[in-house]
Amino acid sequence: MINYTERISLLMQDVVGRTPRLSFIDLKEVLVFGRFGRSDAEGAFATCHCLTLPESEPGYYFWRDRSTGELTRRSEWFVTKSPEVHVGTQRIKYLISFVLPRFCDQSLERTRKGELYPAVPGWLAKLDTIVHELYHIDPSEAGIRAVARSDGTNSPRSHGPLFYEEVAEMVQDYLATRPDPALCEFLKDDFDGLTARYGGIVGATFRNFPSFPQRYQEVVDMPAAEPRVRLEPLKPPTQPACYREDDLHIRQFTDTGARRLTRKGQHRAA
Ligand SMILES: [Zn+2]
């Protein structure tokens, strides 16, 4: 089977090496993983998740009486934090997720992106998406380039008017450097094509799949300003705050879901 996330990482190495505007990216700090999403459903193809956003200011939830407007209940104080992800001794700063198998079936046909690429093969949409997600990494290490939401994902507003044009330019400049065609080969097949050729596609996922490292709330011990208002305890976190290499599991992605491979499967040659 083909390890799709590994192929993307290899291609990213080459793209970053040949693209001056992305050369500041240290891919040791970037981890590529798979999320499940059907090809025939609407939704993102990929997302850049930042793990370096600072802890939020302390806050709390509150409830008011609908008629009197009076404060009736409030939650404990909490801060919102980024989880930690470590691979070996390396702390990961960005995660880039690809939605599989949907991403495998991305094409330029009948898309807005297609207008930026006249007369080129449809699979370039996938290369465009890869460059697009890399371009979200902020050179100033301040999070996601431009506007970032508090949950660590990129907001649609982080795409300024020139974002798509700049990405298309980088894709064309990259191809003009005549990279080894073998690196992009896997993008030319759609999901059915890959399945026929390799017998299936696998990719890195997190142990708590379909979840993955996400911003979480942690209770902080601070006195309530309104001591007579009922205090609601915050729900205990359901996901880990720290992930290590052992928490990465290889899963096979199919039309309908993803399943963990047995150890034997993991070692089968891709
Ligand atoms: Zn984007």
mmCIF file of C-alpha atoms and ligand atoms in Angstrom:
data_model
loop_
_atom_site.group_PDB
_atom_site.id
_atom_site.type_symbol
_atom_site.label_atom_id
_atom_site.label_comp_id
_atom_site.label_asym_id
_atom_site.label_seq_id
_atom_site.Cartn_x
_atom_site.Cartn_y
_atom_site.Cartn_z
ATOM 1 C CA MET A 1 0.000 0.000 0.000
ATOM 2 C CA ILE A 2 1.076 3.582 -0.485
ATOM 3 C CA ASN A 3 1.849 5.695 2.560
ATOM 4 C CA TYR A 4 0.210 8.883 1.405
ATOM 5 C CA THR A 5 1.231 11.197 4.240
ATOM 6 C CA GLU A 6 4.842 10.061 3.876
ATOM 7 C CA ARG A 7 4.759 10.846 0.152
ATOM 8 C CA ILE A 8 3.382 14.301 0.895
ATOM 9 C CA SER A 9 6.182 14.920 3.432
ATOM 10 C CA LEU A 10 8.831 13.900 0.888
ATOM 11 C CA LEU A 11 7.333 16.182 -1.723
ATOM 12 C CA MET A 12 7.193 19.033 0.811
ATOM 13 C CA GLN A 13 10.952 18.650 1.417
ATOM 14 C CA ASP A 14 11.596 19.206 -2.257
ATOM 15 C CA VAL A 15 9.109 22.079 -2.560
ATOM 16 C CA VAL A 16 10.569 23.918 0.431
ATOM 17 C CA GLY A 17 14.114 23.378 -0.912
ATOM 18 C CA ARG A 18 13.234 24.886 -4.288
ATOM 19 C CA THR A 19 10.878 27.686 -3.213
ATOM 20 C CA PRO A 20 12.648 30.748 -1.783
ATOM 21 C CA ARG A 21 9.474 32.079 -0.132
ATOM 22 C CA LEU A 22 9.096 28.815 1.813
ATOM 23 C CA SER A 23 12.776 28.153 2.504
ATOM 24 C CA PHE A 24 12.483 29.382 6.117
ATOM 25 C CA ILE A 25 10.297 26.361 6.968
ATOM 26 C CA ASP A 26 12.001 23.657 9.002
ATOM 27 C CA LEU A 27 10.006 20.560 8.107
ATOM 28 C CA LYS A 28 11.294 18.746 11.193
ATOM 29 C CA GLU A 29 8.851 20.975 13.056
ATOM 30 C CA VAL A 30 5.962 20.103 10.727
ATOM 31 C CA LEU A 31 3.980 16.873 10.925
ATOM 32 C CA VAL A 32 1.668 15.663 8.167
ATOM 33 C CA PHE A 33 -1.279 13.470 9.131
ATOM 34 C CA GLY A 34 -4.525 12.164 7.653
ATOM 35 C CA ARG A 35 -8.123 12.873 8.583
ATOM 36 C CA PHE A 36 -11.067 11.061 7.089
ATOM 37 C CA GLY A 37 -13.447 12.760 4.661
ATOM 38 C CA ARG A 38 -15.523 11.389 1.809
ATOM 39 C CA SER A 39 -14.805 12.547 -1.716
ATOM 40 C CA ASP A 40 -18.479 13.212 -2.397
ATOM 41 C CA ALA A 41 -18.970 15.411 0.684
ATOM 42 C CA GLU A 42 -18.279 19.125 0.924
ATOM 43 C CA GLY A 43 -15.403 20.218 3.099
ATOM 44 C CA ALA A 44 -11.745 21.130 3.326
ATOM 45 C CA PHE A 45 -9.049 19.185 1.511
ATOM 46 C CA ALA A 46 -6.326 20.108 3.985
ATOM 47 C CA THR A 47 -5.712 22.345 7.002
ATOM 48 C CA CYS A 48 -2.674 23.894 8.642
ATOM 49 C CA HIS A 49 -2.879 23.696 12.453
ATOM 50 C CA CYS A 50 -0.562 25.815 14.554
ATOM 51 C CA LEU A 51 0.701 24.426 17.862
ATOM 52 C CA THR A 52 2.622 27.512 18.966
ATOM 53 C CA LEU A 53 -0.255 29.875 19.694
ATOM 54 C CA PRO A 54 0.195 31.264 23.192
ATOM 55 C CA GLU A 55 -2.026 30.363 26.093
ATOM 56 C CA SER A 56 -5.155 32.535 26.159
ATOM 57 C CA GLU A 57 -6.021 35.024 28.897
ATOM 58 C CA PRO A 58 -8.093 33.401 31.671
ATOM 59 C CA GLY A 59 -11.816 33.416 30.982
ATOM 60 C CA TYR A 60 -15.040 31.684 32.027
ATOM 61 C CA TYR A 61 -18.482 30.862 30.692
ATOM 62 C CA PHE A 62 -21.540 32.371 32.284
ATOM 63 C CA TRP A 63 -25.317 32.005 32.133
ATOM 64 C CA ARG A 64 -27.883 34.742 32.678
ATOM 65 C CA ASP A 65 -31.522 34.596 33.647
ATOM 66 C CA ARG A 66 -33.445 35.298 30.447
ATOM 67 C CA SER A 67 -35.958 37.662 32.026
ATOM 68 C CA THR A 68 -33.931 39.505 34.654
ATOM 69 C CA GLY A 69 -30.554 39.368 32.921
ATOM 70 C CA GLU A 70 -29.062 38.398 36.262
ATOM 71 C CA LEU A 71 -25.972 36.174 36.387
ATOM 72 C CA THR A 72 -27.159 32.722 37.491
ATOM 73 C CA ARG A 73 -24.226 30.389 36.932
ATOM 74 C CA ARG A 74 -20.638 30.613 35.838
ATOM 75 C CA SER A 75 -17.895 28.138 35.032
ATOM 76 C CA GLU A 76 -14.540 27.832 36.692
ATOM 77 C CA TRP A 77 -11.815 30.056 35.294
ATOM 78 C CA PHE A 78 -9.900 28.449 32.444
ATOM 79 C CA VAL A 79 -7.198 29.160 29.900
ATOM 80 C CA THR A 80 -7.096 27.751 26.356
ATOM 81 C CA LYS A 81 -3.817 26.047 25.489
ATOM 82 C CA SER A 82 -2.150 24.299 22.566
ATOM 83 C CA PRO A 83 -1.312 20.623 23.053
ATOM 84 C CA GLU A 84 2.288 19.504 22.731
ATOM 85 C CA VAL A 85 3.348 17.079 20.026
ATOM 86 C CA HIS A 86 6.812 15.508 20.139
ATOM 87 C CA VAL A 87 8.462 13.223 17.623
ATOM 88 C CA GLY A 88 11.576 11.860 19.270
ATOM 89 C CA THR A 89 13.188 14.898 20.886
ATOM 90 C CA GLN A 90 11.680 17.244 18.326
ATOM 91 C CA ARG A 91 8.802 19.491 19.341
ATOM 92 C CA ILE A 92 6.334 19.890 16.489
ATOM 93 C CA LYS A 93 5.163 23.444 15.772
ATOM 94 C CA TYR A 94 2.704 22.845 12.945
ATOM 95 C CA LEU A 95 0.458 20.000 11.898
ATOM 96 C CA ILE A 96 -0.815 19.808 8.344
ATOM 97 C CA SER A 97 -3.768 17.496 7.892
ATOM 98 C CA PHE A 98 -4.962 16.070 4.592
ATOM 99 C CA VAL A 99 -8.507 14.831 4.317
ATOM 100 C CA LEU A 100 -8.486 11.357 2.784
ATOM 101 C CA PRO A 101 -9.699 10.096 0.420
ATOM 102 C CA ARG A 102 -11.195 13.499 -0.529
ATOM 103 C CA PHE A 103 -7.809 15.093 -1.193
ATOM 104 C CA CYS A 104 -6.819 12.233 -3.545
ATOM 105 C CA ASP A 105 -9.800 13.160 -5.715
ATOM 106 C CA GLN A 106 -9.197 16.913 -5.773
ATOM 107 C CA SER A 107 -9.046 18.288 -9.287
ATOM 108 C CA LEU A 108 -8.970 21.678 -10.998
ATOM 109 C CA GLU A 109 -12.061 21.022 -13.068
ATOM 110 C CA ARG A 110 -14.906 23.457 -12.475
ATOM 111 C CA THR A 111 -13.119 25.178 -9.568
ATOM 112 C CA ARG A 112 -12.116 28.750 -8.912
ATOM 113 C CA LYS A 113 -8.562 27.513 -8.596
ATOM 114 C CA GLY A 114 -8.811 26.253 -12.181
ATOM 115 C CA GLU A 115 -8.919 29.842 -13.409
ATOM 116 C CA LEU A 116 -5.424 30.382 -12.010
ATOM 117 C CA TYR A 117 -4.075 27.438 -13.979
ATOM 118 C CA PRO A 118 -5.144 27.559 -17.597
ATOM 119 C CA ALA A 119 -4.494 24.363 -19.562
ATOM 120 C CA VAL A 120 -2.711 22.243 -16.981
ATOM 121 C CA PRO A 121 -3.555 18.760 -15.710
ATOM 122 C CA GLY A 122 -6.180 18.570 -12.961
ATOM 123 C CA TRP A 123 -3.917 16.915 -10.386
ATOM 124 C CA LEU A 124 -2.013 20.198 -10.015
ATOM 125 C CA ALA A 125 -4.869 21.201 -7.704
ATOM 126 C CA LYS A 126 -3.296 18.840 -5.159
ATOM 127 C CA LEU A 127 0.168 20.349 -5.502
ATOM 128 C CA ASP A 128 -1.481 23.752 -5.129
ATOM 129 C CA THR A 129 -3.127 22.611 -1.883
ATOM 130 C CA ILE A 130 0.196 21.344 -0.501
ATOM 131 C CA VAL A 131 1.925 24.654 -1.263
ATOM 132 C CA HIS A 132 -1.104 26.530 0.065
ATOM 133 C CA GLU A 133 -0.887 24.827 3.464
ATOM 134 C CA LEU A 134 2.879 25.384 3.686
ATOM 135 C CA TYR A 135 2.297 29.047 2.883
ATOM 136 C CA HIS A 136 0.101 29.324 5.987
ATOM 137 C CA ILE A 137 3.188 28.794 8.152
ATOM 138 C CA ASP A 138 4.138 32.193 9.461
ATOM 139 C CA PRO A 139 7.778 33.241 8.944
ATOM 140 C CA SER A 140 7.615 35.265 12.158
ATOM 141 C CA GLU A 141 6.548 32.102 14.050
ATOM 142 C CA ALA A 142 3.555 34.004 15.314
ATOM 143 C CA GLY A 143 1.083 31.304 14.326
ATOM 144 C CA ILE A 144 -0.798 31.084 11.077
ATOM 145 C CA ARG A 145 0.221 33.671 8.499
ATOM 146 C CA ALA A 146 -2.068 36.665 8.859
ATOM 147 C CA VAL A 147 -5.281 36.005 10.780
ATOM 148 C CA ALA A 148 -5.490 33.014 13.132
ATOM 149 C CA ARG A 149 -8.548 31.862 15.037
ATOM 150 C CA SER A 150 -8.246 31.113 18.726
ATOM 151 C CA ASP A 151 -8.698 27.379 18.122
ATOM 152 C CA GLY A 152 -5.455 27.290 16.154
ATOM 153 C CA THR A 153 -6.940 26.625 12.730
ATOM 154 C CA ASN A 154 -6.713 29.148 9.952
ATOM 155 C CA SER A 155 -9.598 31.443 9.367
ATOM 156 C CA PRO A 156 -10.899 32.048 5.840
ATOM 157 C CA ARG A 157 -9.788 35.616 6.460
ATOM 158 C CA SER A 158 -6.163 34.497 6.473
ATOM 159 C CA HIS A 159 -6.432 34.375 2.699
ATOM 160 C CA GLY A 160 -5.766 37.896 1.551
ATOM 161 C CA PRO A 161 -6.672 38.757 -2.041
ATOM 162 C CA LEU A 162 -3.226 37.735 -3.245
ATOM 163 C CA PHE A 163 -2.903 34.477 -1.324
ATOM 164 C CA TYR A 164 -4.243 32.205 -4.074
ATOM 165 C CA GLU A 165 -2.310 34.029 -6.801
ATOM 166 C CA GLU A 166 0.933 33.788 -4.822
ATOM 167 C CA VAL A 167 0.412 30.078 -4.245
ATOM 168 C CA ALA A 168 -0.241 29.503 -7.959
ATOM 169 C CA GLU A 169 2.932 31.445 -8.755
ATOM 170 C CA MET A 170 4.973 29.302 -6.343
ATOM 171 C CA VAL A 171 3.541 26.107 -7.861
ATOM 172 C CA GLN A 172 4.481 27.221 -11.367
ATOM 173 C CA ASP A 173 7.939 28.390 -10.260
ATOM 174 C CA TYR A 174 8.484 25.055 -8.504
ATOM 175 C CA LEU A 175 7.550 23.079 -11.619
ATOM 176 C CA ALA A 176 9.838 25.340 -13.672
ATOM 177 C CA THR A 177 12.803 24.132 -11.566
ATOM 178 C CA ARG A 178 12.210 20.691 -13.161
ATOM 179 C CA PRO A 179 11.820 18.640 -9.997
ATOM 180 C CA ASP A 180 12.138 14.847 -10.144
ATOM 181 C CA PRO A 181 8.775 13.780 -11.649
ATOM 182 C CA ALA A 182 8.768 10.719 -9.378
ATOM 183 C CA LEU A 183 8.081 12.987 -6.392
ATOM 184 C CA CYS A 184 4.756 14.200 -7.815
ATOM 185 C CA GLU A 185 3.786 10.922 -9.457
ATOM 186 C CA PHE A 186 1.467 9.869 -6.630
ATOM 187 C CA LEU A 187 -0.621 13.021 -7.099
ATOM 188 C CA LYS A 188 -1.562 12.046 -10.644
ATOM 189 C CA ASP A 189 -3.834 9.181 -9.574
ATOM 190 C CA ASP A 190 -7.175 9.671 -7.894
ATOM 191 C CA PHE A 191 -8.275 7.420 -5.044
ATOM 192 C CA ASP A 192 -9.518 4.613 -7.320
ATOM 193 C CA GLY A 193 -6.349 4.839 -9.382
ATOM 194 C CA LEU A 194 -4.150 4.610 -6.284
ATOM 195 C CA THR A 195 -6.159 1.689 -4.949
ATOM 196 C CA ALA A 196 -5.766 -0.170 -8.243
ATOM 197 C CA ARG A 197 -2.045 0.579 -8.384
ATOM 198 C CA TYR A 198 -1.036 0.055 -4.735
ATOM 199 C CA GLY A 199 -3.841 -1.990 -3.221
ATOM 200 C CA GLY A 200 -4.790 0.780 -0.812
ATOM 201 C CA ILE A 201 -3.650 3.982 0.835
ATOM 202 C CA VAL A 202 -2.439 4.402 4.383
ATOM 203 C CA GLY A 203 -1.397 7.456 6.337
ATOM 204 C CA ALA A 204 -0.292 8.707 9.736
ATOM 205 C CA THR A 205 -3.101 9.452 12.174
ATOM 206 C CA PHE A 206 -3.237 10.071 15.908
ATOM 207 C CA ARG A 207 -4.132 7.397 18.429
ATOM 208 C CA ASN A 208 -7.374 9.213 19.308
ATOM 209 C CA PHE A 209 -8.555 9.218 15.665
ATOM 210 C CA PRO A 210 -10.812 10.737 14.369
ATOM 211 C CA SER A 211 -9.616 13.351 16.854
ATOM 212 C CA PHE A 212 -6.153 14.890 16.729
ATOM 213 C CA PRO A 213 -4.207 17.465 18.787
ATOM 214 C CA GLN A 214 -6.431 20.470 19.311
ATOM 215 C CA ARG A 215 -6.567 23.501 21.595
ATOM 216 C CA TYR A 216 -8.019 22.594 24.972
ATOM 217 C CA GLN A 217 -9.153 24.270 28.168
ATOM 218 C CA GLU A 218 -7.359 23.942 31.462
ATOM 219 C CA VAL A 219 -8.831 25.057 34.776
ATOM 220 C CA VAL A 220 -6.945 27.826 36.566
ATOM 221 C CA ASP A 221 -7.322 28.403 40.255
ATOM 222 C CA MET A 222 -8.575 31.974 40.565
ATOM 223 C CA PRO A 223 -11.185 33.385 42.935
ATOM 224 C CA ALA A 224 -14.631 34.031 41.468
ATOM 225 C CA ALA A 225 -15.583 37.688 41.379
ATOM 226 C CA GLU A 226 -19.220 36.821 42.177
ATOM 227 C CA PRO A 227 -18.993 34.426 45.153
ATOM 228 C CA ARG A 228 -22.769 33.965 45.416
ATOM 229 C CA VAL A 229 -23.216 32.736 41.825
ATOM 230 C CA ARG A 230 -23.336 28.964 41.393
ATOM 231 C CA LEU A 231 -20.049 27.602 40.061
ATOM 232 C CA GLU A 232 -20.189 24.942 37.319
ATOM 233 C CA PRO A 233 -17.127 22.729 37.140
ATOM 234 C CA LEU A 234 -15.528 22.631 33.709
ATOM 235 C CA LYS A 235 -15.840 19.323 31.861
ATOM 236 C CA PRO A 236 -12.603 17.376 32.309
ATOM 237 C CA PRO A 237 -10.536 17.203 29.104
ATOM 238 C CA THR A 238 -11.291 14.148 26.976
ATOM 239 C CA GLN A 239 -8.206 14.384 24.757
ATOM 240 C CA PRO A 240 -4.501 14.267 25.648
ATOM 241 C CA ALA A 241 -2.542 17.468 26.271
ATOM 242 C CA CYS A 242 0.663 15.868 25.062
ATOM 243 C CA TYR A 243 1.328 13.484 22.170
ATOM 244 C CA ARG A 244 4.447 11.458 21.403
ATOM 245 C CA GLU A 245 5.607 9.354 18.509
ATOM 246 C CA ASP A 246 3.843 6.304 19.997
ATOM 247 C CA ASP A 247 0.566 8.170 19.604
ATOM 248 C CA LEU A 248 0.946 8.130 15.825
ATOM 249 C CA HIS A 249 -0.900 5.201 14.275
ATOM 250 C CA ILE A 250 -0.905 4.176 10.645
ATOM 251 C CA ARG A 251 -4.434 3.736 9.325
ATOM 252 C CA GLN A 252 -5.795 2.603 5.990
ATOM 253 C CA PHE A 253 -8.256 5.033 4.418
ATOM 254 C CA THR A 254 -11.153 3.667 2.407
ATOM 255 C CA ASP A 255 -14.267 5.207 0.831
ATOM 256 C CA THR A 256 -16.131 4.868 4.081
ATOM 257 C CA GLY A 257 -13.625 5.246 6.894
ATOM 258 C CA ALA A 258 -10.208 4.468 8.239
ATOM 259 C CA ARG A 259 -8.996 1.492 10.214
ATOM 260 C CA ARG A 260 -5.838 0.841 12.113
ATOM 261 C CA LEU A 261 -3.468 -1.627 10.538
ATOM 262 C CA THR A 262 -2.025 -4.467 12.515
ATOM 263 C CA ARG A 263 1.679 -4.444 13.153
ATOM 264 C CA LYS A 264 2.183 -6.862 10.294
ATOM 265 C CA GLY A 265 0.329 -4.484 7.987
ATOM 266 C CA GLN A 266 2.388 -1.548 9.108
ATOM 267 C CA HIS A 267 5.558 -3.213 7.967
ATOM 268 C CA ARG A 268 4.269 -4.227 4.583
ATOM 269 C CA ALA A 269 6.238 -2.361 1.926
ATOM 270 C CA ALA A 270 4.464 0.661 0.504
HETATM 271 ZN ZN ZN B 1 -5.865 28.193 3.551
#
